PDB file of C-alpha atoms in Angstrom:
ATOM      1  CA  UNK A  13      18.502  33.300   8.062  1.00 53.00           C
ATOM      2  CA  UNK A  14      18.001  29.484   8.229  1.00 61.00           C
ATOM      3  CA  UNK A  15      14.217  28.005   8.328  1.00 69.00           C
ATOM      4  CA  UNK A  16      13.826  24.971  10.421  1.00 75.00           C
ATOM      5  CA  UNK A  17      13.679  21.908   8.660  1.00 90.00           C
ATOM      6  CA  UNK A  18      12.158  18.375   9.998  1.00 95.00           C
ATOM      7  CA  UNK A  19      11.811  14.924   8.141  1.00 96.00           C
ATOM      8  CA  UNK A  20       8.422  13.372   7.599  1.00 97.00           C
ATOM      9  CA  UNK A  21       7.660   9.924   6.462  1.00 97.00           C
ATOM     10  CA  UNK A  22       4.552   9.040   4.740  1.00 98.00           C
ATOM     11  CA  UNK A  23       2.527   6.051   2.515  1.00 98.00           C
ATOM     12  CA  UNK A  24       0.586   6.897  -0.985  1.00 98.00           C
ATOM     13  CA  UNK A  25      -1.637   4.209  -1.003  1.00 98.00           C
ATOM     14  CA  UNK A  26      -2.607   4.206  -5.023  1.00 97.00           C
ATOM     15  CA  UNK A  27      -5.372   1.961  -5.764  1.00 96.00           C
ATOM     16  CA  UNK A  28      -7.550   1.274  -9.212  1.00 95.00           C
ATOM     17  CA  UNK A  29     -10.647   3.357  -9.246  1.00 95.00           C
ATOM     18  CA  UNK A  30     -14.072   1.206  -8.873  1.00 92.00           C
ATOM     19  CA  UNK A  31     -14.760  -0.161 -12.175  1.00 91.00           C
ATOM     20  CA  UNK A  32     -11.491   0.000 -13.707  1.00 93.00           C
ATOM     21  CA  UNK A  33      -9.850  -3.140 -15.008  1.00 93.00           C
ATOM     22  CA  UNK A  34      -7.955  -4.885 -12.059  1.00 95.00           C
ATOM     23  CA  UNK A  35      -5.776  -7.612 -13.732  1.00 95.00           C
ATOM     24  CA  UNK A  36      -3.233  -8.368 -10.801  1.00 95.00           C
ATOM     25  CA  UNK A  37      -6.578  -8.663  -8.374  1.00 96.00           C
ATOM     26  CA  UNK A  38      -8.438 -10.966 -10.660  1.00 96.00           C
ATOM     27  CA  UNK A  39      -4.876 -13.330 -10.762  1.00 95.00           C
ATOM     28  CA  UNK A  40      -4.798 -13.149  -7.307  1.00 96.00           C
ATOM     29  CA  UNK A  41      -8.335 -14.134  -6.964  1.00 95.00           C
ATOM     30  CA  UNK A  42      -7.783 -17.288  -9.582  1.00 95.00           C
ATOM     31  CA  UNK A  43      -5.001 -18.415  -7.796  1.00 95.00           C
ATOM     32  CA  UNK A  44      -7.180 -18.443  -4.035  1.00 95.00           C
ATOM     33  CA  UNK A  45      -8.340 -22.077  -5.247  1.00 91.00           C
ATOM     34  CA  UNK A  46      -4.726 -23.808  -5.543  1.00 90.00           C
ATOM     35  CA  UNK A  47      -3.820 -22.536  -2.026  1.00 89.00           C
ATOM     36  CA  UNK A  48      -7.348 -24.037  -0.888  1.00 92.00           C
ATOM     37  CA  UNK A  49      -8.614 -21.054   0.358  1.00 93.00           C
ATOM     38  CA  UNK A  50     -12.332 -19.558  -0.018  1.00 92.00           C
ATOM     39  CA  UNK A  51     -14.727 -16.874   0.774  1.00 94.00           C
ATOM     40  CA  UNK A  52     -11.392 -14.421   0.137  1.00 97.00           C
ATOM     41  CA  UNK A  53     -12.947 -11.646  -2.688  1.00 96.00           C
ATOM     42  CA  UNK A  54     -12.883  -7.959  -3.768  1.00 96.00           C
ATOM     43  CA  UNK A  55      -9.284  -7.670  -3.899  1.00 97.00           C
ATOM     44  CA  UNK A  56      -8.123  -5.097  -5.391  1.00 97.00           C
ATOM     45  CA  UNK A  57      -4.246  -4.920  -5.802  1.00 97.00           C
ATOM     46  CA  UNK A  58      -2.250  -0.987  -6.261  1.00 97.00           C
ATOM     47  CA  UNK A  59       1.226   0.124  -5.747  1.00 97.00           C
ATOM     48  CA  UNK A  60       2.435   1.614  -1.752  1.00 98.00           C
ATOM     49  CA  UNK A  61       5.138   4.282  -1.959  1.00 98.00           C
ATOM     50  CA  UNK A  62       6.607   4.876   1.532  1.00 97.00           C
ATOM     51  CA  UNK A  63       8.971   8.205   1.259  1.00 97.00           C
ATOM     52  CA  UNK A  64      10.643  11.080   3.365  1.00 97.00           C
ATOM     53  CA  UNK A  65       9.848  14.513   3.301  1.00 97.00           C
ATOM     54  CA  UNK A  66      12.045  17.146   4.843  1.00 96.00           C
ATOM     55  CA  UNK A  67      10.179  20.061   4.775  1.00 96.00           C
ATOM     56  CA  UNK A  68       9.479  23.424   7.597  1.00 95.00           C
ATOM     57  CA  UNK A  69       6.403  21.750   8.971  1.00 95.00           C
ATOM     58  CA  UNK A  70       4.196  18.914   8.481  1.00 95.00           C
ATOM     59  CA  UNK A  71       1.802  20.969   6.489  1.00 96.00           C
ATOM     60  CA  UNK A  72       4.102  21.689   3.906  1.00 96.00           C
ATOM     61  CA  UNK A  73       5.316  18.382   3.877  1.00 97.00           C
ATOM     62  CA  UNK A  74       1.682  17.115   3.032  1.00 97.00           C
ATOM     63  CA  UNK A  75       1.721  19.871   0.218  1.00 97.00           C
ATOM     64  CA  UNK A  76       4.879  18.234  -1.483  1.00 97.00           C
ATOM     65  CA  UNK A  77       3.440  14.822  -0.885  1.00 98.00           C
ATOM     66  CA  UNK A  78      -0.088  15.663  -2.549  1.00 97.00           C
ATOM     67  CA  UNK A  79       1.450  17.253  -5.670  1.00 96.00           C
ATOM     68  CA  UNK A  80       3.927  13.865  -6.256  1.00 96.00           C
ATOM     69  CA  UNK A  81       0.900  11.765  -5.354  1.00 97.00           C
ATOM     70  CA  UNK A  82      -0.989  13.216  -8.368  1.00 96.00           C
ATOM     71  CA  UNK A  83       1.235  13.918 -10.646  1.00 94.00           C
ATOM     72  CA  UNK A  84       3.856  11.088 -10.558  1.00 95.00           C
ATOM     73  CA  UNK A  85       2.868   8.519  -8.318  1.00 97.00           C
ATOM     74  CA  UNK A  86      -0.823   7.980 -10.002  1.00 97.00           C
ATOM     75  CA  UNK A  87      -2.760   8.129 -12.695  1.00 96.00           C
ATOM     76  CA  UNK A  88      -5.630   9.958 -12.261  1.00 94.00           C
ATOM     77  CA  UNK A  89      -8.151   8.597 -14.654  1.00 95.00           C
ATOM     78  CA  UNK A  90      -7.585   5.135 -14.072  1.00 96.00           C
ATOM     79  CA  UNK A  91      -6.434   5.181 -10.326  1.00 96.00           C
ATOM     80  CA  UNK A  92      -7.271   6.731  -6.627  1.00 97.00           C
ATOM     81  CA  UNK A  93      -4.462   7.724  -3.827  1.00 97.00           C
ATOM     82  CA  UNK A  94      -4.529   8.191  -0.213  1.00 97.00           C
ATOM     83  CA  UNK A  95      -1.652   9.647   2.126  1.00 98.00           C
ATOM     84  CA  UNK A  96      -0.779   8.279   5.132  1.00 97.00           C
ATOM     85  CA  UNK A  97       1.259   9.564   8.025  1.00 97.00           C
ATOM     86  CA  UNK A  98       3.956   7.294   9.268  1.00 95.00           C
ATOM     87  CA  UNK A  99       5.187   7.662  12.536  1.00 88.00           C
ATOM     88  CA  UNK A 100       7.913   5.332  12.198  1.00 65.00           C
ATOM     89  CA  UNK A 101      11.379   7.587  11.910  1.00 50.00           C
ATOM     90  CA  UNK A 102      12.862   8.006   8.831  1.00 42.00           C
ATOM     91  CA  UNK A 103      16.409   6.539  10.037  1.00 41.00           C
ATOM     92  CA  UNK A 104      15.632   3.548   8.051  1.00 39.00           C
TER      93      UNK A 104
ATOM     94  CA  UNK B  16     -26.148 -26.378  12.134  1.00 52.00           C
ATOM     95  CA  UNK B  17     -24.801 -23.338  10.216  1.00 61.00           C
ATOM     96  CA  UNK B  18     -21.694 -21.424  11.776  1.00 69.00           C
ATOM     97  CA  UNK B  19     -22.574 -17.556  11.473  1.00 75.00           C
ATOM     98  CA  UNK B  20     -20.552 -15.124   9.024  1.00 90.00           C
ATOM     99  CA  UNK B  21     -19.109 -12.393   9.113  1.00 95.00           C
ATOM    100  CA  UNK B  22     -17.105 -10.222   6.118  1.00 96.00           C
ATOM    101  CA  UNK B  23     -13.814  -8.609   7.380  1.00 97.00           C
ATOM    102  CA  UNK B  24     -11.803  -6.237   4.914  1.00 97.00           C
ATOM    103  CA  UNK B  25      -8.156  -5.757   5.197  1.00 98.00           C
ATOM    104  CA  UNK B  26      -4.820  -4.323   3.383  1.00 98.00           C
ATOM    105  CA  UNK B  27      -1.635  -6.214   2.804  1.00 98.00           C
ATOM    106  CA  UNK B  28       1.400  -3.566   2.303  1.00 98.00           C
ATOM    107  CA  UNK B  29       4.167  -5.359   0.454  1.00 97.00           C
ATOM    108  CA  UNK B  30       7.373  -3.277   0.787  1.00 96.00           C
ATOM    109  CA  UNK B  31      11.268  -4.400  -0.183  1.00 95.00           C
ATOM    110  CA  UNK B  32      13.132  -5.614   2.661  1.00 95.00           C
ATOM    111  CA  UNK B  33      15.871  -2.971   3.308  1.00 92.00           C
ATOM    112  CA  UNK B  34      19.047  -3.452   1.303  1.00 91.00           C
ATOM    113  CA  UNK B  35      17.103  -4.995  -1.237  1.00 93.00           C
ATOM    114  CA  UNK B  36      17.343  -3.486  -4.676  1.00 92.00           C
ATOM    115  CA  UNK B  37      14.129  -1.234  -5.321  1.00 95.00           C
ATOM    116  CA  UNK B  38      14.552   0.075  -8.819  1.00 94.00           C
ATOM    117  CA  UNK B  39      10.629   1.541  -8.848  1.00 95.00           C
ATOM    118  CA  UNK B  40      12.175   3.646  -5.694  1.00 96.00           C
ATOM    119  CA  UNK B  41      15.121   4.697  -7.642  1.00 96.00           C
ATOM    120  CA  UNK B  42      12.907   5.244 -10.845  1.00 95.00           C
ATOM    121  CA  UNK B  43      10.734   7.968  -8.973  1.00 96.00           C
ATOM    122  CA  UNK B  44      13.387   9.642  -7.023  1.00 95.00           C
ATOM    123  CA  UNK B  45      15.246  10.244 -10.504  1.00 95.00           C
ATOM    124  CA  UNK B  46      12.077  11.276 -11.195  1.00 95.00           C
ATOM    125  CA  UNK B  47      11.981  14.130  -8.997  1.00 95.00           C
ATOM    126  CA  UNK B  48      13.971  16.463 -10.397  1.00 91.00           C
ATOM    127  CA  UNK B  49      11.987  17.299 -13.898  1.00 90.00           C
ATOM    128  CA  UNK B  50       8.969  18.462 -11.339  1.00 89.00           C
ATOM    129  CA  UNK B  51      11.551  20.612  -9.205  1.00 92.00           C
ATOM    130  CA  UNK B  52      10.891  18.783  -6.193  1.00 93.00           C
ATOM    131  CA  UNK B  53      13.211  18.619  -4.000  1.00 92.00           C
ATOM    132  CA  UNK B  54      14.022  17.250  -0.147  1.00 94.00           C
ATOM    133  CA  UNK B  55      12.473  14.237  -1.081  1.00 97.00           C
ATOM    134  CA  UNK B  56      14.357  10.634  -0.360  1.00 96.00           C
ATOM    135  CA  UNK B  57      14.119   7.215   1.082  1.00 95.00           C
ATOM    136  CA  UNK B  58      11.481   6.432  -1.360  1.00 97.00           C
ATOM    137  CA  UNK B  59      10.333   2.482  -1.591  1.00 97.00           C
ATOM    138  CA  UNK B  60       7.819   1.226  -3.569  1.00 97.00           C
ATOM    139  CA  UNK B  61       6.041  -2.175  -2.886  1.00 97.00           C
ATOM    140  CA  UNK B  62       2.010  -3.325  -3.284  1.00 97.00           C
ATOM    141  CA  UNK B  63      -0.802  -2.868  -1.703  1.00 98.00           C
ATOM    142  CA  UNK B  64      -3.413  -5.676  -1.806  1.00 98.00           C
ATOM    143  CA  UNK B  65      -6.889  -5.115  -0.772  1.00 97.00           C
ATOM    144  CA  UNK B  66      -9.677  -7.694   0.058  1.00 97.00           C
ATOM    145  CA  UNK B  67     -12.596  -9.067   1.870  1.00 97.00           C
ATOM    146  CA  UNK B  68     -13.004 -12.533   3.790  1.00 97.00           C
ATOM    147  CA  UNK B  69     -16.031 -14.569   5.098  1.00 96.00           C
ATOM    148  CA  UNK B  70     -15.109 -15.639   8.155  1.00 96.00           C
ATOM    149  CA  UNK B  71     -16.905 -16.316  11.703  1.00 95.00           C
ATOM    150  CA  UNK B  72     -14.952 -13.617  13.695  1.00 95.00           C
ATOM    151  CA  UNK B  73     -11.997 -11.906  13.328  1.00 95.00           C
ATOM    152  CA  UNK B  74      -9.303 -13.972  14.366  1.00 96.00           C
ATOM    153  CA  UNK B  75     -10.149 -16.964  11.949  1.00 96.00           C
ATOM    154  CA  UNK B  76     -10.334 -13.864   8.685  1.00 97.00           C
ATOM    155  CA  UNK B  77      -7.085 -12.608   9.909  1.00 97.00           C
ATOM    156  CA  UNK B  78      -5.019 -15.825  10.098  1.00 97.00           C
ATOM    157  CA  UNK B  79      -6.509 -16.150   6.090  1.00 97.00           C
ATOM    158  CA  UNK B  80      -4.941 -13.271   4.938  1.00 98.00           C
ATOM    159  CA  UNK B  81      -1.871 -14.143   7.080  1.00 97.00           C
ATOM    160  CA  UNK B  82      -1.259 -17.058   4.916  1.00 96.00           C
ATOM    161  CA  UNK B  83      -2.333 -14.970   1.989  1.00 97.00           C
ATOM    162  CA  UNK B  84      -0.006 -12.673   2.546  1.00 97.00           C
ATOM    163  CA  UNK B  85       2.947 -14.903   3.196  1.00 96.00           C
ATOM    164  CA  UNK B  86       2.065 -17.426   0.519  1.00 94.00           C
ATOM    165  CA  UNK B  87       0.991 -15.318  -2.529  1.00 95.00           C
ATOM    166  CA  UNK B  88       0.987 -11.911  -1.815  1.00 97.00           C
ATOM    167  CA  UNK B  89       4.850 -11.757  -0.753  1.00 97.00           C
ATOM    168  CA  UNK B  90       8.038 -13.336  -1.758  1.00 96.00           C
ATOM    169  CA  UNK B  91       9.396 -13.458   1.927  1.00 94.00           C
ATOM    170  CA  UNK B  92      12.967 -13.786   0.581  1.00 95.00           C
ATOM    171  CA  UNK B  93      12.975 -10.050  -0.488  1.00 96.00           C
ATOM    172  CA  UNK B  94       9.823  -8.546   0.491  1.00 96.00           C
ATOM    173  CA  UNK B  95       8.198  -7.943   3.951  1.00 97.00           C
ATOM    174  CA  UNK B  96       4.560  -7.286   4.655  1.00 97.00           C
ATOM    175  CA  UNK B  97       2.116  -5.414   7.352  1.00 97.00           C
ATOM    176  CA  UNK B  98      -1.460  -5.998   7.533  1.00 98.00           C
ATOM    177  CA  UNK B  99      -4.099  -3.542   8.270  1.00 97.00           C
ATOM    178  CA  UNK B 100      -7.284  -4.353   9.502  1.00 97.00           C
ATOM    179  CA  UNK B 101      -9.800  -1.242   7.121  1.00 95.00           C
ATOM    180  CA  UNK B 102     -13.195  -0.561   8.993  1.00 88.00           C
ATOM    181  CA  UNK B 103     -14.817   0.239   5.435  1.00 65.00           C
ATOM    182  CA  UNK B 104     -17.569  -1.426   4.525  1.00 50.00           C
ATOM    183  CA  UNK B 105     -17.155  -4.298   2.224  1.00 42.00           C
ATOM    184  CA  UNK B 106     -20.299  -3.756  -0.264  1.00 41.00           C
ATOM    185  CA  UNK B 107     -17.896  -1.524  -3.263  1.00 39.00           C
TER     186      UNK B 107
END
């Protein structure tokens, strides 16, 4: 008895939590006036992890994606993530 | 005579070109196997840059961060990047 498995592709978009130290935004932000370029601010700079899940459905791919999200991919005291479904296919 | 202004907030996801070595990738999907996770692959790992322009409509903010992201956000020799235009509010 075989289950049905199906590839799913999504983004963790990990991000530091309001208030917490941002070092790479506030470089980015000094480095706005050598390129000449103002009223550019907030920037907040976090990782993107694009990945493949196979999985029976998309609900349990979600599942697998939440659990590495949290416990691999962030930190949670220091750092929020959101998931993303990609369409694109995973043939990449 | 004072040009009116608006704030715009958009995402810049940096990702590794394909065939381009991705070590953070390789890291995590070694990584998989001490949480038991498995049917997970194709894993890349790039930035994502977050941030708010002044601009007087949309088109002028988005060409900003389209040399922002080209310029400073990306090395275009290895890296490619997307741009997403976020509909949340600016005032974090």
């Amino acid at each position: 008895m075989s289950e049905p498995i199906a590839s799913f592709r999504f983004a963790v978009n990990v991000t530091p939590k309001p208030g917490i130290l941002d070092p790479q935004g506030r470089a980015v932000e000094g480095s706005l006036g050598h390129l000449g370029i103002e009223g550019v601010h907030d920037i907040h700079v976090g990782r993107r992890i694009e990945l493949t899940v196979e999985a029976a459905d998309e609900g349990a791919a979600l599942a697998v994606v939440e659990r590495l999200a949290g416990e691999l991919l962030s930190n949670p005291l220091i750092e929020a993530f959101a998931i993303e479904r990609l369409t694109e296919t995973s043939d990449r």
